[in-house]
GROMACS .gro file of C-alpha atoms in nm:
model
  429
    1UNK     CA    1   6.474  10.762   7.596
    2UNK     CA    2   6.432  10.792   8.012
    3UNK     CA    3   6.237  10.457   8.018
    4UNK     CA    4   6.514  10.285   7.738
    5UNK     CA    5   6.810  10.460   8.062
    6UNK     CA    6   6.609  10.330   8.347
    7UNK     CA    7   6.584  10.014   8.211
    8UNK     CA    8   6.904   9.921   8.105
    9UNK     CA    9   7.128  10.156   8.383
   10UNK     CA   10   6.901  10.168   8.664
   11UNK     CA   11   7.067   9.928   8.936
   12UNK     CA   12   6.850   9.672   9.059
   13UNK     CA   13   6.686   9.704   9.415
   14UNK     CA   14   6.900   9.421   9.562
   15UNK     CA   15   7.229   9.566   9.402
   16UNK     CA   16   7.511   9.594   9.676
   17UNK     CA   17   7.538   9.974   9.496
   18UNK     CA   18   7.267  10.094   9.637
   19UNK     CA   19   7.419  10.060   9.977
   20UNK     CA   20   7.585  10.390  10.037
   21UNK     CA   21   7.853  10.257  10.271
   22UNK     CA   22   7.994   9.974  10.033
   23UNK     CA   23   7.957  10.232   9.744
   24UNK     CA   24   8.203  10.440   9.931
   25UNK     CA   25   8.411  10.144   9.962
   26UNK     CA   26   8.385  10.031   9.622
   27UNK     CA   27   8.479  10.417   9.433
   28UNK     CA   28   8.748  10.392   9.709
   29UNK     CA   29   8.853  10.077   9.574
   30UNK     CA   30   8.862  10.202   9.204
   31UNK     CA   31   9.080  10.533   9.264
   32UNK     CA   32   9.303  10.356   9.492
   33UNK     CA   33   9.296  10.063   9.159
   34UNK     CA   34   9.412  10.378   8.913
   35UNK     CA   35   9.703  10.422   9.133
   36UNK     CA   36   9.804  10.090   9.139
   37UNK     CA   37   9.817  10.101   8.777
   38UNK     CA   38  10.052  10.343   8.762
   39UNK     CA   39  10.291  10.191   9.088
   40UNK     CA   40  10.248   9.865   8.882
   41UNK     CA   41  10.413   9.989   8.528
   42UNK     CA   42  10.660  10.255   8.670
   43UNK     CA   43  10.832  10.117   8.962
   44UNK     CA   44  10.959   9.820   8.774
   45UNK     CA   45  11.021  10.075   8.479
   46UNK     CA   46  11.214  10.235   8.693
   47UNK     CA   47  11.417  10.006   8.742
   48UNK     CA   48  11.437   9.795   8.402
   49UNK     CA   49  11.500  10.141   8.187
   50UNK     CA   50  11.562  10.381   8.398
   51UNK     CA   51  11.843  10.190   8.613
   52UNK     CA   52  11.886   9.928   8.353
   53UNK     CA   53  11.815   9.641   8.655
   54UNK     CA   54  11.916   9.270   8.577
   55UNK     CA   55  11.673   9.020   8.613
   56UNK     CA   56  11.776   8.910   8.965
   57UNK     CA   57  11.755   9.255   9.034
   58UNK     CA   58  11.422   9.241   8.948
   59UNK     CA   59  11.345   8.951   9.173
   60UNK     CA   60  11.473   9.144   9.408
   61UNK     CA   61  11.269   9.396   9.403
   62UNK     CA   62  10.966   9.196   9.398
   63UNK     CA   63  11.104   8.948   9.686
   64UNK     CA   64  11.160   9.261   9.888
   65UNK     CA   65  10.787   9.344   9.854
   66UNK     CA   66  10.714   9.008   9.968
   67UNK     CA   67  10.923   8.951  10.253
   68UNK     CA   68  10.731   9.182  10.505
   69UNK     CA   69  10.440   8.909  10.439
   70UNK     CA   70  10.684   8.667  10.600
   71UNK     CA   71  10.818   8.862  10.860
   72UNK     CA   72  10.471   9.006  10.986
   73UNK     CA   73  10.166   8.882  10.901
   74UNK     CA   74  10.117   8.684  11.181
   75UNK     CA   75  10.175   8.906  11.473
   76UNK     CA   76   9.963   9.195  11.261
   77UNK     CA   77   9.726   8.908  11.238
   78UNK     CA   78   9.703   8.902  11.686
   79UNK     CA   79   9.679   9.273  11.660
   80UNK     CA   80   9.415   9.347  11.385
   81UNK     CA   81   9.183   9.114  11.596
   82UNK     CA   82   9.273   9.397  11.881
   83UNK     CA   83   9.209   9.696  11.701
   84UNK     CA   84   8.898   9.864  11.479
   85UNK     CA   85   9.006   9.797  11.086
   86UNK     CA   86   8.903  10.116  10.944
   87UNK     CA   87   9.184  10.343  11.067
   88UNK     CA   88   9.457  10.056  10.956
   89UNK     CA   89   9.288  10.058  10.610
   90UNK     CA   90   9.325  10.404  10.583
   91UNK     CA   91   9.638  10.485  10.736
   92UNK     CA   92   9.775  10.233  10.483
   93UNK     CA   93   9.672  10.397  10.226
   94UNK     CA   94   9.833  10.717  10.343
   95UNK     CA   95  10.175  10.551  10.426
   96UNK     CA   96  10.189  10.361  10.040
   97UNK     CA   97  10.161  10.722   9.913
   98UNK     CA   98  10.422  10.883  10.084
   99UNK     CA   99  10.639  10.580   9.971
  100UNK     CA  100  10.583  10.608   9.630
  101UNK     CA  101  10.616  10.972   9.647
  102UNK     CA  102  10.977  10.955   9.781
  103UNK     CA  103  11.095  10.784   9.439
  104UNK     CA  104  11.056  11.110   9.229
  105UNK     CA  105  11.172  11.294   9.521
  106UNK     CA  106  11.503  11.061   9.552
  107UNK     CA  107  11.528  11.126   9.155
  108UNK     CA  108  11.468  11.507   9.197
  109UNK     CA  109  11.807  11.458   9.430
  110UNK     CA  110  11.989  11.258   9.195
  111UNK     CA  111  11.978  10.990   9.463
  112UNK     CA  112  11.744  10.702   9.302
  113UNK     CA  113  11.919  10.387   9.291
  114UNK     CA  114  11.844   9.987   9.313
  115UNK     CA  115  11.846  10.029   9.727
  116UNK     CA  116  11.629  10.305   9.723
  117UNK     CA  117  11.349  10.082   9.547
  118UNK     CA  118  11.388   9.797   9.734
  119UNK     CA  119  11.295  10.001  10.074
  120UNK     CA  120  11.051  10.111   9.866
  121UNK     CA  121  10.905   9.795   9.808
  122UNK     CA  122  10.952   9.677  10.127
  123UNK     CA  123  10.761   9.951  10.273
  124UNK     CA  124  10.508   9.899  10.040
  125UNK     CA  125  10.488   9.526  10.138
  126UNK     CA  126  10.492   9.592  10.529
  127UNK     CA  127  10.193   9.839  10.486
  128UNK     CA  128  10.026   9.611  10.259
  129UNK     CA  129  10.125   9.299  10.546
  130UNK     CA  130   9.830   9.520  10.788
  131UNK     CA  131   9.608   9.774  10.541
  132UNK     CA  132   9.555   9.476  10.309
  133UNK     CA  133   9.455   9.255  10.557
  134UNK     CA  134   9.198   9.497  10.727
  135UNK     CA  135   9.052   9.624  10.407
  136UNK     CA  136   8.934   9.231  10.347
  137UNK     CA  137   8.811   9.229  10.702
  138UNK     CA  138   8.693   9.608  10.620
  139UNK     CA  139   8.420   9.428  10.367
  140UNK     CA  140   8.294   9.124  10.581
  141UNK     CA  141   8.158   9.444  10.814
  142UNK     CA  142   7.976   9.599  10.537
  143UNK     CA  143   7.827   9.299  10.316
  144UNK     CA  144   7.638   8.987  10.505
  145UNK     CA  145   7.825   8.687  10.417
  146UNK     CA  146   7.612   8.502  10.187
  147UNK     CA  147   7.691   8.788   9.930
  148UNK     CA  148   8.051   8.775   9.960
  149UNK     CA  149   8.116   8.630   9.641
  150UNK     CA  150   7.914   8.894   9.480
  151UNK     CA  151   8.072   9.176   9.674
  152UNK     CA  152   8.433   9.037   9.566
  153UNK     CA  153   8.332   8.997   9.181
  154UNK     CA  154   8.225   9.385   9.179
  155UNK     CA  155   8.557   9.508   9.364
  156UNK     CA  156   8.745   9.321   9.097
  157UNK     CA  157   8.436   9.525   8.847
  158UNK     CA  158   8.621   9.808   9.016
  159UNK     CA  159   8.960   9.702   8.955
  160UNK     CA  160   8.880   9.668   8.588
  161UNK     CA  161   8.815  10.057   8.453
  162UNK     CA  162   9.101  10.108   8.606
  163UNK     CA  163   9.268   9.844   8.430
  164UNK     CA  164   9.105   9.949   8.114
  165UNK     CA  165   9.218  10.315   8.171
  166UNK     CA  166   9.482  10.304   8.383
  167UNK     CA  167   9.793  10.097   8.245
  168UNK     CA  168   9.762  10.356   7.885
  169UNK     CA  169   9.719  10.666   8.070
  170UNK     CA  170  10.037  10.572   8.356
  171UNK     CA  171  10.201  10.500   7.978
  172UNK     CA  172  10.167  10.851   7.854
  173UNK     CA  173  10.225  10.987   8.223
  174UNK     CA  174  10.568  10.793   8.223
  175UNK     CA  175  10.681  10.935   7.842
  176UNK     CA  176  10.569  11.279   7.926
  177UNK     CA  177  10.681  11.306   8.296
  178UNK     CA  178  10.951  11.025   8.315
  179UNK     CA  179  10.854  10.642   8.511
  180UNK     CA  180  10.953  10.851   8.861
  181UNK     CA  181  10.777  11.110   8.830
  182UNK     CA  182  10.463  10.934   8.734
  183UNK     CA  183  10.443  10.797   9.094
  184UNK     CA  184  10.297  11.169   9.196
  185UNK     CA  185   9.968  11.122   9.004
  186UNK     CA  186   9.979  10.735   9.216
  187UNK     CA  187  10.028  10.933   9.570
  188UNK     CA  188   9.750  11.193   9.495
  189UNK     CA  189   9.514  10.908   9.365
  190UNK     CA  190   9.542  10.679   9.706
  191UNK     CA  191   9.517  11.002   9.948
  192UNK     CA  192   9.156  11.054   9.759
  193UNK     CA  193   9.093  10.714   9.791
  194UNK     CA  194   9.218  10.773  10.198
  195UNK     CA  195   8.955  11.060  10.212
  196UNK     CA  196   8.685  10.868  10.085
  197UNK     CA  197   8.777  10.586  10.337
  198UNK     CA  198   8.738  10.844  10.597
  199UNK     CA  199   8.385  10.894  10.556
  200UNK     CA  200   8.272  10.557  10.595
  201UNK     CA  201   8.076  10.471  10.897
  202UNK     CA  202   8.200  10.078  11.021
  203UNK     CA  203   8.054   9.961  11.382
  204UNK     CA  204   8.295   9.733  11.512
  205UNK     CA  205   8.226   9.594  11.836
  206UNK     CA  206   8.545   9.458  11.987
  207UNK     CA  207   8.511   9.172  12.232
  208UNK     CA  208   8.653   9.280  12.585
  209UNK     CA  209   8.923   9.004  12.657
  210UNK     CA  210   9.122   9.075  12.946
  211UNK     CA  211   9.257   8.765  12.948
  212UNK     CA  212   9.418   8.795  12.615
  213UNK     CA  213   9.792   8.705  12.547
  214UNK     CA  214   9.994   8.794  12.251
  215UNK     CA  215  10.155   8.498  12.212
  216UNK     CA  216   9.887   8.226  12.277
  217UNK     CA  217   9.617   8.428  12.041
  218UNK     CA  218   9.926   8.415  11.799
  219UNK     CA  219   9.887   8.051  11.825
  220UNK     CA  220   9.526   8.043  11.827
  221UNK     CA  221   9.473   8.183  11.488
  222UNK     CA  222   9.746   7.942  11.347
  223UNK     CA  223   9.588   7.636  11.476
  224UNK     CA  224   9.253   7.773  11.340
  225UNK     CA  225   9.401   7.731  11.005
  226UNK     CA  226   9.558   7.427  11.003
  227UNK     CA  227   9.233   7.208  11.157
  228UNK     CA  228   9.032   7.331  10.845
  229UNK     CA  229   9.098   7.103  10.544
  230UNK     CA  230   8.976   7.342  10.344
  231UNK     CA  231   9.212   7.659  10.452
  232UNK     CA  232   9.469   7.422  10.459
  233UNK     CA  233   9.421   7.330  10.070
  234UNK     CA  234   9.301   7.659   9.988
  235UNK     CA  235   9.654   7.786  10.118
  236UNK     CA  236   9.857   7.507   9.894
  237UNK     CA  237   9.662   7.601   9.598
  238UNK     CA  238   9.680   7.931   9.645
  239UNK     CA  239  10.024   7.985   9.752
  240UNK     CA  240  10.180   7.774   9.485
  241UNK     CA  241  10.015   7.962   9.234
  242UNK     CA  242  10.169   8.285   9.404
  243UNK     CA  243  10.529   8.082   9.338
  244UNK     CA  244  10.445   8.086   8.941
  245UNK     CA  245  10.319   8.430   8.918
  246UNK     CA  246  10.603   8.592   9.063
  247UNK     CA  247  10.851   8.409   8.889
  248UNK     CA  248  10.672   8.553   8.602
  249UNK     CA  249  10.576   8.885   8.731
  250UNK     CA  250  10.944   8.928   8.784
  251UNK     CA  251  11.042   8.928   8.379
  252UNK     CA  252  10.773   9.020   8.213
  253UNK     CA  253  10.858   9.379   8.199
  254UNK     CA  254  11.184   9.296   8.141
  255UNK     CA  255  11.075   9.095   7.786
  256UNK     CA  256  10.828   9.318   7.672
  257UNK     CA  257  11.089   9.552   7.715
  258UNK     CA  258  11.388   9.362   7.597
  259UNK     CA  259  11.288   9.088   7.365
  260UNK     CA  260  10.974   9.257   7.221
  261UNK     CA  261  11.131   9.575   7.173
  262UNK     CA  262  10.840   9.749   7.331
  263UNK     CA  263  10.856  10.141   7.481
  264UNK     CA  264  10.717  10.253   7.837
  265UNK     CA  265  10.431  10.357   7.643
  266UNK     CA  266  10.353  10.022   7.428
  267UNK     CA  267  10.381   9.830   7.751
  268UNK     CA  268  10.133  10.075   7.897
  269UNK     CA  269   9.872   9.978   7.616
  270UNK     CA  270   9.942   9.585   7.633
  271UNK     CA  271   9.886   9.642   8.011
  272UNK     CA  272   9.545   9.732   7.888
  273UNK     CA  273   9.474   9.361   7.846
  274UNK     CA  274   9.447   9.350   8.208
  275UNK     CA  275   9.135   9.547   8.214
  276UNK     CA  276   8.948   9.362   7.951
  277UNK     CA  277   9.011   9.025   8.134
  278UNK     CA  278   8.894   9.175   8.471
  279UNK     CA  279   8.589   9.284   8.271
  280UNK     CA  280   8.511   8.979   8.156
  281UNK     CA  281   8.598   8.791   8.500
  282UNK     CA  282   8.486   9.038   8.690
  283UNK     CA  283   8.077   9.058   8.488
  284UNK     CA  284   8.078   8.663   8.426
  285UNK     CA  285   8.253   8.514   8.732
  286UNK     CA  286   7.987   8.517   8.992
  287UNK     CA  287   7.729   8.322   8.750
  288UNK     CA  288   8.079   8.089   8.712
  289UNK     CA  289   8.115   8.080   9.016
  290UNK     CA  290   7.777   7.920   9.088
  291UNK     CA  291   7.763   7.690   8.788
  292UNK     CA  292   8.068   7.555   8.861
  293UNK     CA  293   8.099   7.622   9.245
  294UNK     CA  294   8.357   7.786   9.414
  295UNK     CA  295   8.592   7.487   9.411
  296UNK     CA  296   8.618   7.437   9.032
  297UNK     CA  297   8.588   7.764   8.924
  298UNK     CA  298   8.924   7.861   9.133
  299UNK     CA  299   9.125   7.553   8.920
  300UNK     CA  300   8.956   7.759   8.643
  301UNK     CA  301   9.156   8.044   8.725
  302UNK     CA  302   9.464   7.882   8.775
  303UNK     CA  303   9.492   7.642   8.468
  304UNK     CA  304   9.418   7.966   8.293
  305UNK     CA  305   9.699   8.148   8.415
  306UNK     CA  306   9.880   7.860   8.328
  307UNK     CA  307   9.798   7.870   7.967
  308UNK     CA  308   9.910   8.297   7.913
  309UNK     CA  309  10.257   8.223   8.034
  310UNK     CA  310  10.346   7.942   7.906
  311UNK     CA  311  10.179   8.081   7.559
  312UNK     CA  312  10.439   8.376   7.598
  313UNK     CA  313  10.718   8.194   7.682
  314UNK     CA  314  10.700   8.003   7.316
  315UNK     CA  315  10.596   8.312   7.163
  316UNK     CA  316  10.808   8.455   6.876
  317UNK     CA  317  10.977   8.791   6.879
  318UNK     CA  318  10.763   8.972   6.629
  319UNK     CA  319  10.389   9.117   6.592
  320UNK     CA  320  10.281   8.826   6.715
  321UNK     CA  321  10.493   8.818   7.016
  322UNK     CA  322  10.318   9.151   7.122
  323UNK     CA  323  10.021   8.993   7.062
  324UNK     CA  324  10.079   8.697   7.302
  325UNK     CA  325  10.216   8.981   7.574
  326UNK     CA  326   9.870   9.173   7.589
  327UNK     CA  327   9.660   8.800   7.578
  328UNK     CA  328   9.900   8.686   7.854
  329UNK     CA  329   9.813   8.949   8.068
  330UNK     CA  330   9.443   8.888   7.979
  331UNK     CA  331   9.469   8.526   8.045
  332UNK     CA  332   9.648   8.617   8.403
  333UNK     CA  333   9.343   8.877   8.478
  334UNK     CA  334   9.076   8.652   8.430
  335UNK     CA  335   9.233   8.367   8.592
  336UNK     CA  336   9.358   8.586   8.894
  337UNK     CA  337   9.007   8.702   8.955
  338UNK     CA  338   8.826   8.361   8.917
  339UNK     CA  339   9.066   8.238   9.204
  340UNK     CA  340   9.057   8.515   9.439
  341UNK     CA  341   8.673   8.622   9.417
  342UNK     CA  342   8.625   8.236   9.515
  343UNK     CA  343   8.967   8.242   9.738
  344UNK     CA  344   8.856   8.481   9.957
  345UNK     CA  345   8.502   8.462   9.981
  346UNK     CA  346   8.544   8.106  10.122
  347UNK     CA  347   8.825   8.150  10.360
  348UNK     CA  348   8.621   8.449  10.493
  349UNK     CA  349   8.276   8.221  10.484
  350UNK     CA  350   8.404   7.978  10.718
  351UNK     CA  351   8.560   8.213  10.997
  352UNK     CA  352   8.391   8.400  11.317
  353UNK     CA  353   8.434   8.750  11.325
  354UNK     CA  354   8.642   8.751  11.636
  355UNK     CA  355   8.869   8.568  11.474
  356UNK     CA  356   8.934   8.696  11.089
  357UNK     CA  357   9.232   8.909  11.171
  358UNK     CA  358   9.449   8.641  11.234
  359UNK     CA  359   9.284   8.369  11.003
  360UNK     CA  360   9.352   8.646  10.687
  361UNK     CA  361   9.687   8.770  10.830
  362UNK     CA  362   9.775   8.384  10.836
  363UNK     CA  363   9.590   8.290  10.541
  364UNK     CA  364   9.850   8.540  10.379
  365UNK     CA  365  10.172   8.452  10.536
  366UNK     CA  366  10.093   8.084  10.418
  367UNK     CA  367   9.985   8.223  10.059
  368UNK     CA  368  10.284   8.450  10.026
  369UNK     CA  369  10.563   8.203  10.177
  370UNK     CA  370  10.622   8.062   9.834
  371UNK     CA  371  10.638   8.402   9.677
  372UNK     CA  372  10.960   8.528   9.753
  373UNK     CA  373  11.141   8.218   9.601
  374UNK     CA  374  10.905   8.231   9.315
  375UNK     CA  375  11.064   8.569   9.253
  376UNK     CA  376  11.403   8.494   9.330
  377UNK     CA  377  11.365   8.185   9.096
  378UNK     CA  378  11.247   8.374   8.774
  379UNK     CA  379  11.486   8.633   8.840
  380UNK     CA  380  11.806   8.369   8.844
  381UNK     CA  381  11.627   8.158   8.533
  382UNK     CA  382  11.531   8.485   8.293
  383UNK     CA  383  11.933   8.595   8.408
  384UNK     CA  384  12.129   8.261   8.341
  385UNK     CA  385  11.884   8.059   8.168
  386UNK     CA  386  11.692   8.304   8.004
  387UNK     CA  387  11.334   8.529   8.035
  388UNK     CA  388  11.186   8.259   7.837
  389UNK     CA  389  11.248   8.023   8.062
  390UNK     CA  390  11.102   8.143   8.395
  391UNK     CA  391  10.785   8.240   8.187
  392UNK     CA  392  10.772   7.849   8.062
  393UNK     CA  393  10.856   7.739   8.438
  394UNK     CA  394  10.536   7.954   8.568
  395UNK     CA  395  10.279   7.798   8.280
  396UNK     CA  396  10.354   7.467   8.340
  397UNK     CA  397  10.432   7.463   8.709
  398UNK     CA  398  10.047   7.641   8.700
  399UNK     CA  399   9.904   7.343   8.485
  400UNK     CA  400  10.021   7.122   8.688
  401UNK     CA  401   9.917   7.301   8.996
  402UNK     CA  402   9.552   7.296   8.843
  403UNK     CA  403   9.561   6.929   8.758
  404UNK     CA  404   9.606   6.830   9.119
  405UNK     CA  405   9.397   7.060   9.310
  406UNK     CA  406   9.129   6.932   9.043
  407UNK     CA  407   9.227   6.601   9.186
  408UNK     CA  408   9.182   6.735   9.541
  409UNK     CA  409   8.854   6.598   9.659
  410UNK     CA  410   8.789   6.917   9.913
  411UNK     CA  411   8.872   7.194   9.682
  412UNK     CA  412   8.674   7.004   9.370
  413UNK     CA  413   8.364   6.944   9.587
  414UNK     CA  414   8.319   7.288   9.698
  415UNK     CA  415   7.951   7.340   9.500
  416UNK     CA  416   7.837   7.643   9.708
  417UNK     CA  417   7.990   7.879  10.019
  418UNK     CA  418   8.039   7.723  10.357
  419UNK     CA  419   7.771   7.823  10.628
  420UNK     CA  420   7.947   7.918  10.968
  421UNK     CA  421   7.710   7.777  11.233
  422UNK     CA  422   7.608   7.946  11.482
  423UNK     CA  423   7.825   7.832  11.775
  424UNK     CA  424   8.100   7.922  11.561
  425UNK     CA  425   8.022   8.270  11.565
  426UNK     CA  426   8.114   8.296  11.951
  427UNK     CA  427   8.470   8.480  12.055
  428UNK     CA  428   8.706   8.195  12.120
  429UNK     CA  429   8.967   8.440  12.300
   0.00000   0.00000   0.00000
């Protein structure tokens, strides 16, 4: 029995595991990942049950947590490339807690209304516009490059048992404590996941630039971006994609909850078909990922996507229906992680330390541009139109999105990672 365990659970000697510094990262990654589950299900049930939200409301509410991306990423870009990553990362976490936690307390009041959530979201957003992008950065100071792929494929590994677990237990949370109150268990979860961030030991060495200037390093990492073809069409892709998924993401609680008939608890248990595509993405995307390359295996991702919505959007009210709700959200987790394990590896591969700050801070602001009106699009279609509708705009706009980055010769001939030479590696500010 000990040799049949250390042959089949042992981790191999080259496993990024072993490392204790990205293993701290990575259990991080997968408490902070429970938490999200339960953000996720009960801040729009919050508002779709609770304070029976329309679905502009609702695109609302995910435009607001959008918008900071906008407004910010850029000049958080100039300033990340100023300051050590680590203490962003985890003061992020800290701050998204103490956001979520002021929903139950604003319910606890009697004062929880539509407003309240979209500060709430927009907090969320402007945290996420900094913490996010230094966590990324956060993980190209702990793995060598040539194994960024492979780091990326086991944070979304990470990502899954929580998306296995997660979406049924934030289910029976929400029926036994209520959707606001659920938001506790997510503010305890990401200060553990702040405390295990705390113990990680990162040596950044900052460049000393005393000739830097806000505004022309601003610049800098702009014009970075836009002289590499393959940022620039990573960005398209990318950020077109983020136009279909939210003007999905924006009704899809809203049918499961309307159309399908489904309770806070059902939903929680579809949501479950998250975890099992992240699984599979997540354990087979890497090999994909070099079979296909990088290039091809992102169009993967997003013709996938494509197919779960627009298979929900024709499917009928019934069993079946609920069916085509949890293999939706499978199709969306397996295509999500195809693209970004590729997305990001890339973009990362092809940038000099000194200046990955403001390529990922712009890289995001170009990404996120489209997302806002994605939102505000399937909000106005699932209200006036109908939910159907802005789920059938998001599956074929996504199809058609894959055909022609297929088409595009840089993203389609992308076989293996970029190698950043070696006078790219110098600070160019």
């Amino acid at each position: 029995m000990t040799n049949f365990i250390k042959k089949h659970f042992t981790l191999p000697t080259n496993d990024l595991l072993r490392d204790l510094t990205y293993r701290r990262l990575w259990t991080s990654i997968l408490i902070s990942s429970f938490g999200a589950q339960i953000t996720m299900l009960a801040l729009p049930l919050t508002a779709a049950v609770l304070l029976k939200a329309s679905a502009s409301q609702m695109g609302i509410l995910t435009f607001m947590e959008t918008l900071p991306f906008v407004l910010l990423s850029l000049p958080s870009g100039v300033w990340l490339d100023r300051v050590k990553k680590l203490p962003v990362y985890i003061a992020g976490e800290t701050a998204i807690a103490l956001a979520v936690a002021s929903v139950p307390v604003a319910f606890w009041l009697g004062s929880v209304n539509m407003v309240w959530l979209y500060i709430v979201g927009f907090i969320i957003g402007m945290v996420n516009t900094s913490a996010g992008s230094a966590a990324q950065i956060v993980l190209t100071q702990i793995v060598p490059r040539e194994r960024l792929v492979e780091a990326h494929a086991k944070n979304a590994l990470a990502t899954s048992g929580a998306e296995i677990a997660g979406p049924a237990a934030a289910g029976a949370l929400i029926k036994l404590l209520g959707a606001p109150f659920a938001l506790v268990a997510d503010a305890m979860l990401l200060l553990s996941s702040a405390l295990i961030l705390r113990g990680i030991n990162v040596v950044e060495q900052r460049p000393v630039n005393k000739d830097s200037h806000f505004w022309r390093d601003l610049k800098e990492g702009v014009s970075f971006v836009i002289n590499k073809p393959l940022l620039v069409a990573l960005a398209v892709a990318v950020g077109t994609w983020q136009l279909c998924y939210n003007a999905a993401l924006v009704v899809q609680i809203l049918f499961a909850t309307r159309v399908l008939g489904l309770s806070e608890q059902a939903v929680g248990f579809s949501y479950m078909g998250m975890g099992v595509g992240t699984i599979i993405a997540s354990v087979f995307g890497y090999r994909i990922s070099r079979k296909l390359g990088p290039g091809p295996c992102l169009v993967t991702g997003i013709a996938i996507c494509g197919i779960g919505w627009s298979m929900l959007a024709f499917a009928p009210a019934n069993q079946w229906g609920i069916a085509a709700f949890a293999l939706m959200l499978t199709c969306f987790s397996v295509g999500g992680v195809l693209i970004f394990i590729n997305f990001l590896a890339l973009r990362q591969a092809v940038t000099p330390e000194p200046m990955l700050g403001r390529m990922t801070s712009t890289m995001r602001w170009l990404i996120l541009i489209p997302a806002g009106p994605g939102a505000l699009i399937g909000g106005w279609m699932g209200e006036y139109a109908g939910l159907r509708y802005s789920l059938g705009f998001a599956g074929i706009l996504a199809l058609l999105l894959a055909f022609f980055a297929w088409r595009n010769p840089i993203i389609r001939s992308i076989k293996t990672l970029p190698e950043l030479h070696e006078h790219e590696e110098k600070p160019q500010a």
